[in-house]
PDB file of C-alpha atoms in Angstrom:
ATOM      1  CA  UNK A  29      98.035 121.036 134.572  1.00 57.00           C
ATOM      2  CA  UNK A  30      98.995 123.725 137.098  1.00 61.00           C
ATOM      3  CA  UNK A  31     101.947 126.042 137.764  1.00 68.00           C
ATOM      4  CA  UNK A  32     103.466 123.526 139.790  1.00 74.00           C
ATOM      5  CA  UNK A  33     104.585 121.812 136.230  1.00 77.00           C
ATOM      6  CA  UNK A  34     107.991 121.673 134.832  1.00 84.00           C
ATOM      7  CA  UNK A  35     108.307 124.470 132.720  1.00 86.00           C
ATOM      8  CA  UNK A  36     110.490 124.174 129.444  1.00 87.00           C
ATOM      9  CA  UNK A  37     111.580 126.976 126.827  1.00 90.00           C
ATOM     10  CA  UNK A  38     111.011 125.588 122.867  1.00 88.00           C
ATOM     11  CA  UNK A  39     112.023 126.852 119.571  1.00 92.00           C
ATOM     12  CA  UNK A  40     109.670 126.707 116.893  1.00 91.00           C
ATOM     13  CA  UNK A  41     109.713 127.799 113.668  1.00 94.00           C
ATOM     14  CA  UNK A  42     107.619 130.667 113.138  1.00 95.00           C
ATOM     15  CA  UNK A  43     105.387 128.813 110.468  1.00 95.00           C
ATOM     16  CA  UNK A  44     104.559 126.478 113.153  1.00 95.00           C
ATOM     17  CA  UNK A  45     103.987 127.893 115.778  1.00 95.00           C
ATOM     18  CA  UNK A  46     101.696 130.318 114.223  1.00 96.00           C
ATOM     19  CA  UNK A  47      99.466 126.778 112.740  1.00 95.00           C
ATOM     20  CA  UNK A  48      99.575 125.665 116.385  1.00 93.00           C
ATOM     21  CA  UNK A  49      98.110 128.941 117.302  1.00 95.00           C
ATOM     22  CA  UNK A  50      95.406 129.012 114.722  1.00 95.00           C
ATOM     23  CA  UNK A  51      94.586 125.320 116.160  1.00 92.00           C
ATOM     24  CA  UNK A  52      94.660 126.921 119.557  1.00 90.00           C
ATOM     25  CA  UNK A  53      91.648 129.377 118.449  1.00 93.00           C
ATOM     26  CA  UNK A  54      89.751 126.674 116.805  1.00 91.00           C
ATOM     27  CA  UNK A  55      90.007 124.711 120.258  1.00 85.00           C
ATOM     28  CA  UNK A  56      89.387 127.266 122.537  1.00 87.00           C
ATOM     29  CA  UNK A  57      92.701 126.666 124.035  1.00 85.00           C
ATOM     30  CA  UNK A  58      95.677 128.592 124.789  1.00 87.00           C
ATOM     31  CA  UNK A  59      98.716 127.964 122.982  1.00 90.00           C
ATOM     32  CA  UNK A  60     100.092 125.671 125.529  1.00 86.00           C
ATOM     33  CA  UNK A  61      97.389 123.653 126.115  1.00 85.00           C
ATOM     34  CA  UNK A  62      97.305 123.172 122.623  1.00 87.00           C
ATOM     35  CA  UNK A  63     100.859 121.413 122.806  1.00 89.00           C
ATOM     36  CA  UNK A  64     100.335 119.783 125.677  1.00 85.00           C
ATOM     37  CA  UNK A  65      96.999 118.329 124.239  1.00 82.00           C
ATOM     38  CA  UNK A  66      99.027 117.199 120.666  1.00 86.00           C
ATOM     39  CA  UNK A  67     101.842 115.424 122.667  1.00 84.00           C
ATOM     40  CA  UNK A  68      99.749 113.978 125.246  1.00 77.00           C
ATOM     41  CA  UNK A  69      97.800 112.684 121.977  1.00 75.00           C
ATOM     42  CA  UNK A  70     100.911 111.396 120.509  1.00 77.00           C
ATOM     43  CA  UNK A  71     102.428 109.778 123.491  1.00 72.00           C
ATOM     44  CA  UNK A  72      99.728 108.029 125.029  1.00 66.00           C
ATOM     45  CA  UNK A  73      99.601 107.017 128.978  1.00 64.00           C
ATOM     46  CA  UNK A  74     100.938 103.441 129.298  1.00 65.00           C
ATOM     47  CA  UNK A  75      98.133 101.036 129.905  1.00 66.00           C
ATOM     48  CA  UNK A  76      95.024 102.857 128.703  1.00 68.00           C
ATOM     49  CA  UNK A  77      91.416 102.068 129.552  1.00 68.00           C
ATOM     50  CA  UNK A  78      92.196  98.585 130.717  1.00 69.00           C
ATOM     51  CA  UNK A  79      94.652  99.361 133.276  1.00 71.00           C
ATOM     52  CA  UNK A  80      92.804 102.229 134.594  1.00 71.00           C
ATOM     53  CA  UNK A  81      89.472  99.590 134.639  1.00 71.00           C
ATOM     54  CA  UNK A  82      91.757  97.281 136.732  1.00 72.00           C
ATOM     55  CA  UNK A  83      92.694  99.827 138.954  1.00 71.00           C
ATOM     56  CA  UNK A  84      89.388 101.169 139.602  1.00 72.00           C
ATOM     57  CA  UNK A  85      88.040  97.474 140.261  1.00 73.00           C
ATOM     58  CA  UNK A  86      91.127  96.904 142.595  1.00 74.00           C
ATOM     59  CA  UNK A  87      89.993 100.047 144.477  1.00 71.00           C
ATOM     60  CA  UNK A  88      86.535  99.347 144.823  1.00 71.00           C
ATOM     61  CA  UNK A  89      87.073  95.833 145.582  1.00 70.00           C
ATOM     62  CA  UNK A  90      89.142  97.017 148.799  1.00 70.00           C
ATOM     63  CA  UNK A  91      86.815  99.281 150.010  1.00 66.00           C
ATOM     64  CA  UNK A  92      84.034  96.509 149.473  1.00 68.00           C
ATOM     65  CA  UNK A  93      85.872  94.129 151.887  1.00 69.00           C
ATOM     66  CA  UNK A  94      86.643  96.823 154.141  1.00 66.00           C
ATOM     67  CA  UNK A  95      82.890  97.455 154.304  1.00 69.00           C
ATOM     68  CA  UNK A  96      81.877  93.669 154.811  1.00 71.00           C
ATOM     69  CA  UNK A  97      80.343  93.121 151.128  1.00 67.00           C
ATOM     70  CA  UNK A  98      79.926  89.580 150.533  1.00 64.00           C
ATOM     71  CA  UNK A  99      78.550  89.867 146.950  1.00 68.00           C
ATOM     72  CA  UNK A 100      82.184  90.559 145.219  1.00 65.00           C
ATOM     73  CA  UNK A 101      82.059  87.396 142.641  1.00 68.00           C
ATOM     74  CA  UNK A 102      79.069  89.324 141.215  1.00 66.00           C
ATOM     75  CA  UNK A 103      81.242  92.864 141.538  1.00 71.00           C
ATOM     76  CA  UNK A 104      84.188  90.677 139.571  1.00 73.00           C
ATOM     77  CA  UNK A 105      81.899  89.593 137.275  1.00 70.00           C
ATOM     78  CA  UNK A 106      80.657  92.882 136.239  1.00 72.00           C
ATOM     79  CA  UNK A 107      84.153  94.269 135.713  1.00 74.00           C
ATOM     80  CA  UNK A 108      85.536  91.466 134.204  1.00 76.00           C
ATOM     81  CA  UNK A 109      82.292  92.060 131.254  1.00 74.00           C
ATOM     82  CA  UNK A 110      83.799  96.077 131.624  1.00 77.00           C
ATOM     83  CA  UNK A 111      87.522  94.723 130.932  1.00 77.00           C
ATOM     84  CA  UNK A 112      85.842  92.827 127.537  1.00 76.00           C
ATOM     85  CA  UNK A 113      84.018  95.994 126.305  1.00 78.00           C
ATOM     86  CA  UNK A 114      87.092  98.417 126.900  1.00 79.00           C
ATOM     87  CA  UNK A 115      89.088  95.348 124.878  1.00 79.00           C
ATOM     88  CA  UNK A 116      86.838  95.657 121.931  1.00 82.00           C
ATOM     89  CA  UNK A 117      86.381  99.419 121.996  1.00 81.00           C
ATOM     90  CA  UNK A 118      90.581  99.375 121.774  1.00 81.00           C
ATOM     91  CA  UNK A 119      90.584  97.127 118.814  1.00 83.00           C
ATOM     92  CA  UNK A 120      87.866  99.376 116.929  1.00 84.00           C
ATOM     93  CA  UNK A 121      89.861 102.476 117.660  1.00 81.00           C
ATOM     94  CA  UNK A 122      92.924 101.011 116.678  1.00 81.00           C
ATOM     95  CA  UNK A 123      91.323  99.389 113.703  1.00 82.00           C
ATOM     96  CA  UNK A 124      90.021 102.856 112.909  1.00 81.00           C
ATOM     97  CA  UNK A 125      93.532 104.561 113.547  1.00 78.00           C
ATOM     98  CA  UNK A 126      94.958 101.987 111.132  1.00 81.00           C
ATOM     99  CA  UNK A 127      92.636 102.730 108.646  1.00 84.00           C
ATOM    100  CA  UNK A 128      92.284 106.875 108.858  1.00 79.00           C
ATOM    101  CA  UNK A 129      96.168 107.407 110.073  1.00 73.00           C
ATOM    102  CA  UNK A 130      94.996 109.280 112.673  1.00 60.00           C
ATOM    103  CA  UNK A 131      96.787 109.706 115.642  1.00 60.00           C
ATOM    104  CA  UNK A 132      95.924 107.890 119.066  1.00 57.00           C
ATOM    105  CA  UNK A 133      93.622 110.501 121.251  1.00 56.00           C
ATOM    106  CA  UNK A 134      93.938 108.932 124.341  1.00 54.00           C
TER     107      UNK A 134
END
């Protein structure tokens, strides 16, 4: 986050803004990065680990070619065994989300 940002004004009611600010202390965090931590928290990035693996792999798959690597089925094999972990580690979070009602940290 940086100054840069779009800055909004909010109204709160006094009751809760003063439990996001005693969250804030227990997190170390200013008061705004305490909101932007909840909502980020409650309104995930699209895609998650798996896009972001894909990404990466597309990435590093360009800059392999670029630099003459010839070995790439065994790079695409690694990341496709990545792409299967990060799908089971979703289910078990979700599963776990499901089960606790806890909100989605990523």
């Amino acid at each position: 986050m940086s100054r840069d940002d779009p800055q909004m004004k909010l109204r709160l009611p006094e009751a809760l803004r003063d439990r996001i600010r005693d969250a804030a202390d227990e997190n170390g965090r200013s008061l705004n990065a305490e909101i932007v931590n909840t909502l980020s928290r409650a309104y995930p990035r699209e895609g998650g680990a798996i896009d972001f693996a894909r990404d990466l792999f597309g990435i590093y798959m360009f800059h392999a070619k670029q630099m003459g690597q010839t070995d790439s089925d065994l790079i695409e094999e690694l990341f496709e065994g990545l792409f299967n972990e990060i799908r089971q580690l979703e289910e078990i979070k979700d599963n776990y989300n499901k089960l606790t009602n806890a909100p989605d940290p990523t």
